[in-house]
Amino acid sequence: MTAPAMLWAADLTAAVLFVVGLHLTNRPATARRGNRLSALGMVIAVVAAVSDIGQARAITATGTLVLVAGALLGGGAGLVAARRVAMTAMPELVSLFNAVGGGAATVLAIHEFTARGAALGPTAATTGALDVLIGAATFAGSIIAAGKLRGLVPGRPVLLPGRRVGLAGAAVTAVAAGVWLAVRPGSSTGLVVLTVAALAAGVLMVLPIGGADMPVVVSLLNAFTGTAVAMAGLVLGNLILIVAGALVGASGTVLTRLMAAAMNRSVGAIMAGGYGTAGTSTGAAV
Amino acid sequence: MSDDLMFAVTVFVLGALVGFEVISKVPATLHTPLMSGTNAIHGVVLAGAIRLAADADGPLGYGLAFTAVAFAAANVVGGYVVTDRMLRMFHPRRPS
């Protein structure tokens, strides 16, 4: 097979393993095997990407150094954190992993704007703006969610005066800057305003929600990250990012609704915020 | 519309439909592990970050590439390991 055909076959295999793995994770008896199949798919996708830069693209010595150092640092930190974390602290760690995933998707789009800018076509500029919008809001929101679960950010609903106006203002600013950037992809002002406003919207979205509702919020942000990764795939023309991102975006949305239903709550009521106390264990300070 | 774009949007829509269907009747004990498992899957953004390291140029480009690779690698490795630890609880007689 030619190199592009090998890459295609590897990405298709990875996509199939993600779907089958996720399906097996639905049942307790097969869940662990499902996760391992999914991990095998990930190894295949990553090896395919590395062999792609070995063959199809030239990578500079600095690029290689950046790649190896980043992978060792990030992978090492993820491994140590995942192994050492106490069972009770796992949801906040998942939220942090979700934050960095969303951050990575955001950075991919930011690089497209800074490196190609005005040369980007309308599709790449639009999906790139969506990627930054969703990814940056998710990054900031997931860090706040992890902080609430950890107790670093007050777990009780933080009801700032004018919070709805603030959130609406940040969201409208981010969307307006996103539209501007989609039309004028070379605008660095548009990129900066979009990124900052989306980060602010993420913080303001999660702050008013009580700590006990955080697992549902983390699940929703997880679905957002999937969508941001799919947008990154559309910007870069990378099929495995599109298919895996869409898969997580949709399955994460279904899971979020199931989790909310298990608590007798609706996703809308949870996101409106202001409900409840710091958490089930810390209880109500009357 | 280019052929590439039509193909990409088709993949996106079908991928999302599979995602809607693949989760069903999950027992509540599996909610958190399943969330963690899907969280690990979107770490596939690493495949994009690896290519960014090859495309990057100049201090800003390399800085962005480093950030993307480190973030995505933490998402992938940490995501799968922590999910596996959660799921180990479902096989108490076969710890590993």
PDB file of N, CA and C in Angstrom, chain A residues 84-123:
ATOM      1  N   ARG A  84      -1.604   8.330  40.759  1.00  0.00           N
ATOM      2  CA  ARG A  84      -1.530   8.692  42.177  1.00  0.00           C
ATOM      3  C   ARG A  84      -2.847   9.181  42.743  1.00  0.00           C
ATOM      4  N   VAL A  85      -3.758   9.626  41.875  1.00  0.00           N
ATOM      5  CA  VAL A  85      -4.966  10.285  42.369  1.00  0.00           C
ATOM      6  C   VAL A  85      -5.809   9.324  43.213  1.00  0.00           C
ATOM      7  N   ALA A  86      -6.385   9.850  44.290  1.00  0.00           N
ATOM      8  CA  ALA A  86      -7.289   9.048  45.110  1.00  0.00           C
ATOM      9  C   ALA A  86      -8.585   8.833  44.341  1.00  0.00           C
ATOM     10  N   MET A  87      -9.251   7.701  44.617  1.00  0.00           N
ATOM     11  CA  MET A  87     -10.499   7.377  43.928  1.00  0.00           C
ATOM     12  C   MET A  87     -11.502   8.531  43.994  1.00  0.00           C
ATOM     13  N   THR A  88     -11.564   9.176  45.167  1.00  0.00           N
ATOM     14  CA  THR A  88     -12.559  10.234  45.360  1.00  0.00           C
ATOM     15  C   THR A  88     -12.233  11.485  44.553  1.00  0.00           C
ATOM     16  N   ALA A  89     -10.947  11.647  44.166  1.00  0.00           N
ATOM     17  CA  ALA A  89     -10.542  12.864  43.457  1.00  0.00           C
ATOM     18  C   ALA A  89     -10.546  12.667  41.944  1.00  0.00           C
ATOM     19  N   MET A  90     -11.021  11.481  41.482  1.00  0.00           N
ATOM     20  CA  MET A  90     -10.954  11.200  40.041  1.00  0.00           C
ATOM     21  C   MET A  90     -11.775  12.165  39.180  1.00  0.00           C
ATOM     22  N   PRO A  91     -13.016  12.533  39.585  1.00  0.00           N
ATOM     23  CA  PRO A  91     -13.777  13.439  38.707  1.00  0.00           C
ATOM     24  C   PRO A  91     -13.058  14.765  38.439  1.00  0.00           C
ATOM     25  N   GLU A  92     -12.376  15.315  39.440  1.00  0.00           N
ATOM     26  CA  GLU A  92     -11.699  16.597  39.197  1.00  0.00           C
ATOM     27  C   GLU A  92     -10.498  16.408  38.269  1.00  0.00           C
ATOM     28  N   LEU A  93      -9.848  15.231  38.361  1.00  0.00           N
ATOM     29  CA  LEU A  93      -8.731  14.977  37.454  1.00  0.00           C
ATOM     30  C   LEU A  93      -9.235  14.819  36.016  1.00  0.00           C
ATOM     31  N   VAL A  94     -10.373  14.116  35.859  1.00  0.00           N
ATOM     32  CA  VAL A  94     -10.966  13.990  34.520  1.00  0.00           C
ATOM     33  C   VAL A  94     -11.276  15.374  33.961  1.00  0.00           C
ATOM     34  N   SER A  95     -11.764  16.264  34.837  1.00  0.00           N
ATOM     35  CA  SER A  95     -12.069  17.624  34.387  1.00  0.00           C
ATOM     36  C   SER A  95     -10.803  18.343  33.926  1.00  0.00           C
ATOM     37  N   LEU A  96      -9.684  18.115  34.620  1.00  0.00           N
ATOM     38  CA  LEU A  96      -8.420  18.733  34.194  1.00  0.00           C
ATOM     39  C   LEU A  96      -7.949  18.149  32.856  1.00  0.00           C
ATOM     40  N   PHE A  97      -8.073  16.827  32.684  1.00  0.00           N
ATOM     41  CA  PHE A  97      -7.706  16.216  31.399  1.00  0.00           C
ATOM     42  C   PHE A  97      -8.597  16.760  30.290  1.00  0.00           C
ATOM     43  N   ASN A  98      -9.866  17.001  30.620  1.00  0.00           N
ATOM     44  CA  ASN A  98     -10.780  17.580  29.648  1.00  0.00           C
ATOM     45  C   ASN A  98     -10.350  19.003  29.291  1.00  0.00           C
ATOM     46  N   ALA A  99      -9.903  19.753  30.314  1.00  0.00           N
ATOM     47  CA  ALA A  99      -9.447  21.125  30.072  1.00  0.00           C
ATOM     48  C   ALA A  99      -8.279  21.144  29.091  1.00  0.00           C
ATOM     49  N   VAL A 100      -7.275  20.296  29.319  1.00  0.00           N
ATOM     50  CA  VAL A 100      -6.095  20.337  28.445  1.00  0.00           C
ATOM     51  C   VAL A 100      -6.428  19.821  27.047  1.00  0.00           C
ATOM     52  N   GLY A 101      -7.377  18.866  26.954  1.00  0.00           N
ATOM     53  CA  GLY A 101      -7.813  18.420  25.623  1.00  0.00           C
ATOM     54  C   GLY A 101      -8.442  19.567  24.841  1.00  0.00           C
ATOM     55  N   GLY A 102      -9.334  20.309  25.512  1.00  0.00           N
ATOM     56  CA  GLY A 102      -9.951  21.475  24.875  1.00  0.00           C
ATOM     57  C   GLY A 102      -8.909  22.536  24.552  1.00  0.00           C
ATOM     58  N   GLY A 103      -7.940  22.700  25.458  1.00  0.00           N
ATOM     59  CA  GLY A 103      -6.860  23.663  25.221  1.00  0.00           C
ATOM     60  C   GLY A 103      -6.050  23.292  23.985  1.00  0.00           C
ATOM     61  N   ALA A 104      -5.746  22.001  23.838  1.00  0.00           N
ATOM     62  CA  ALA A 104      -4.970  21.554  22.675  1.00  0.00           C
ATOM     63  C   ALA A 104      -5.723  21.834  21.371  1.00  0.00           C
ATOM     64  N   ALA A 105      -7.041  21.550  21.372  1.00  0.00           N
ATOM     65  CA  ALA A 105      -7.844  21.813  20.175  1.00  0.00           C
ATOM     66  C   ALA A 105      -7.859  23.302  19.853  1.00  0.00           C
ATOM     67  N   THR A 106      -7.930  24.134  20.900  1.00  0.00           N
ATOM     68  CA  THR A 106      -7.915  25.584  20.704  1.00  0.00           C
ATOM     69  C   THR A 106      -6.600  26.042  20.084  1.00  0.00           C
ATOM     70  N   VAL A 107      -5.501  25.509  20.624  1.00  0.00           N
ATOM     71  CA  VAL A 107      -4.172  25.912  20.148  1.00  0.00           C
ATOM     72  C   VAL A 107      -3.983  25.543  18.676  1.00  0.00           C
ATOM     73  N   LEU A 108      -4.531  24.392  18.253  1.00  0.00           N
ATOM     74  CA  LEU A 108      -4.414  24.001  16.840  1.00  0.00           C
ATOM     75  C   LEU A 108      -5.036  25.063  15.938  1.00  0.00           C
ATOM     76  N   ALA A 109      -6.221  25.566  16.320  1.00  0.00           N
ATOM     77  CA  ALA A 109      -6.882  26.582  15.500  1.00  0.00           C
ATOM     78  C   ALA A 109      -6.147  27.914  15.582  1.00  0.00           C
ATOM     79  N   ILE A 110      -5.652  28.281  16.780  1.00  0.00           N
ATOM     80  CA  ILE A 110      -4.914  29.539  16.935  1.00  0.00           C
ATOM     81  C   ILE A 110      -3.688  29.530  16.022  1.00  0.00           C
ATOM     82  N   HIS A 111      -3.013  28.367  15.938  1.00  0.00           N
ATOM     83  CA  HIS A 111      -1.849  28.292  15.047  1.00  0.00           C
ATOM     84  C   HIS A 111      -2.242  28.484  13.590  1.00  0.00           C
ATOM     85  N   GLU A 112      -3.395  27.911  13.194  1.00  0.00           N
ATOM     86  CA  GLU A 112      -3.829  28.114  11.801  1.00  0.00           C
ATOM     87  C   GLU A 112      -4.014  29.606  11.514  1.00  0.00           C
ATOM     88  N   PHE A 113      -4.600  30.337  12.469  1.00  0.00           N
ATOM     89  CA  PHE A 113      -4.834  31.779  12.264  1.00  0.00           C
ATOM     90  C   PHE A 113      -3.522  32.556  12.272  1.00  0.00           C
ATOM     91  N   THR A 114      -2.620  32.239  13.211  1.00  0.00           N
ATOM     92  CA  THR A 114      -1.372  33.018  13.286  1.00  0.00           C
ATOM     93  C   THR A 114      -0.427  32.666  12.136  1.00  0.00           C
ATOM     94  N   ALA A 115      -0.439  31.408  11.674  1.00  0.00           N
ATOM     95  CA  ALA A 115       0.509  31.002  10.640  1.00  0.00           C
ATOM     96  C   ALA A 115      -0.006  31.307   9.230  1.00  0.00           C
ATOM     97  N   ARG A 116      -1.324  31.130   8.983  1.00  0.00           N
ATOM     98  CA  ARG A 116      -1.843  31.319   7.629  1.00  0.00           C
ATOM     99  C   ARG A 116      -2.738  32.544   7.515  1.00  0.00           C
ATOM    100  N   GLY A 117      -3.466  32.861   8.589  1.00  0.00           N
ATOM    101  CA  GLY A 117      -4.252  34.086   8.644  1.00  0.00           C
ATOM    102  C   GLY A 117      -5.112  34.330   7.425  1.00  0.00           C
ATOM    103  N   ALA A 118      -4.801  35.425   6.718  1.00  0.00           N
ATOM    104  CA  ALA A 118      -5.642  35.871   5.614  1.00  0.00           C
ATOM    105  C   ALA A 118      -5.733  34.831   4.496  1.00  0.00           C
ATOM    106  N   ALA A 119      -4.784  33.866   4.465  1.00  0.00           N
ATOM    107  CA  ALA A 119      -4.796  32.866   3.395  1.00  0.00           C
ATOM    108  C   ALA A 119      -5.817  31.754   3.656  1.00  0.00           C
ATOM    109  N   LEU A 120      -6.429  31.736   4.852  1.00  0.00           N
ATOM    110  CA  LEU A 120      -7.394  30.679   5.159  1.00  0.00           C
ATOM    111  C   LEU A 120      -8.672  30.854   4.344  1.00  0.00           C
ATOM    112  N   GLY A 121      -9.210  29.755   3.841  1.00  0.00           N
ATOM    113  CA  GLY A 121     -10.477  29.800   3.117  1.00  0.00           C
ATOM    114  C   GLY A 121     -11.636  29.995   4.086  1.00  0.00           C
ATOM    115  N   PRO A 122     -12.832  30.281   3.543  1.00  0.00           N
ATOM    116  CA  PRO A 122     -13.979  30.542   4.416  1.00  0.00           C
ATOM    117  C   PRO A 122     -14.331  29.368   5.334  1.00  0.00           C
ATOM    118  N   THR A 123     -14.229  28.130   4.832  1.00  0.00           N
ATOM    119  CA  THR A 123     -14.568  26.977   5.678  1.00  0.00           C
ATOM    120  C   THR A 123     -13.603  26.846   6.840  1.00  0.00           C
TER     121      THR A 123
END
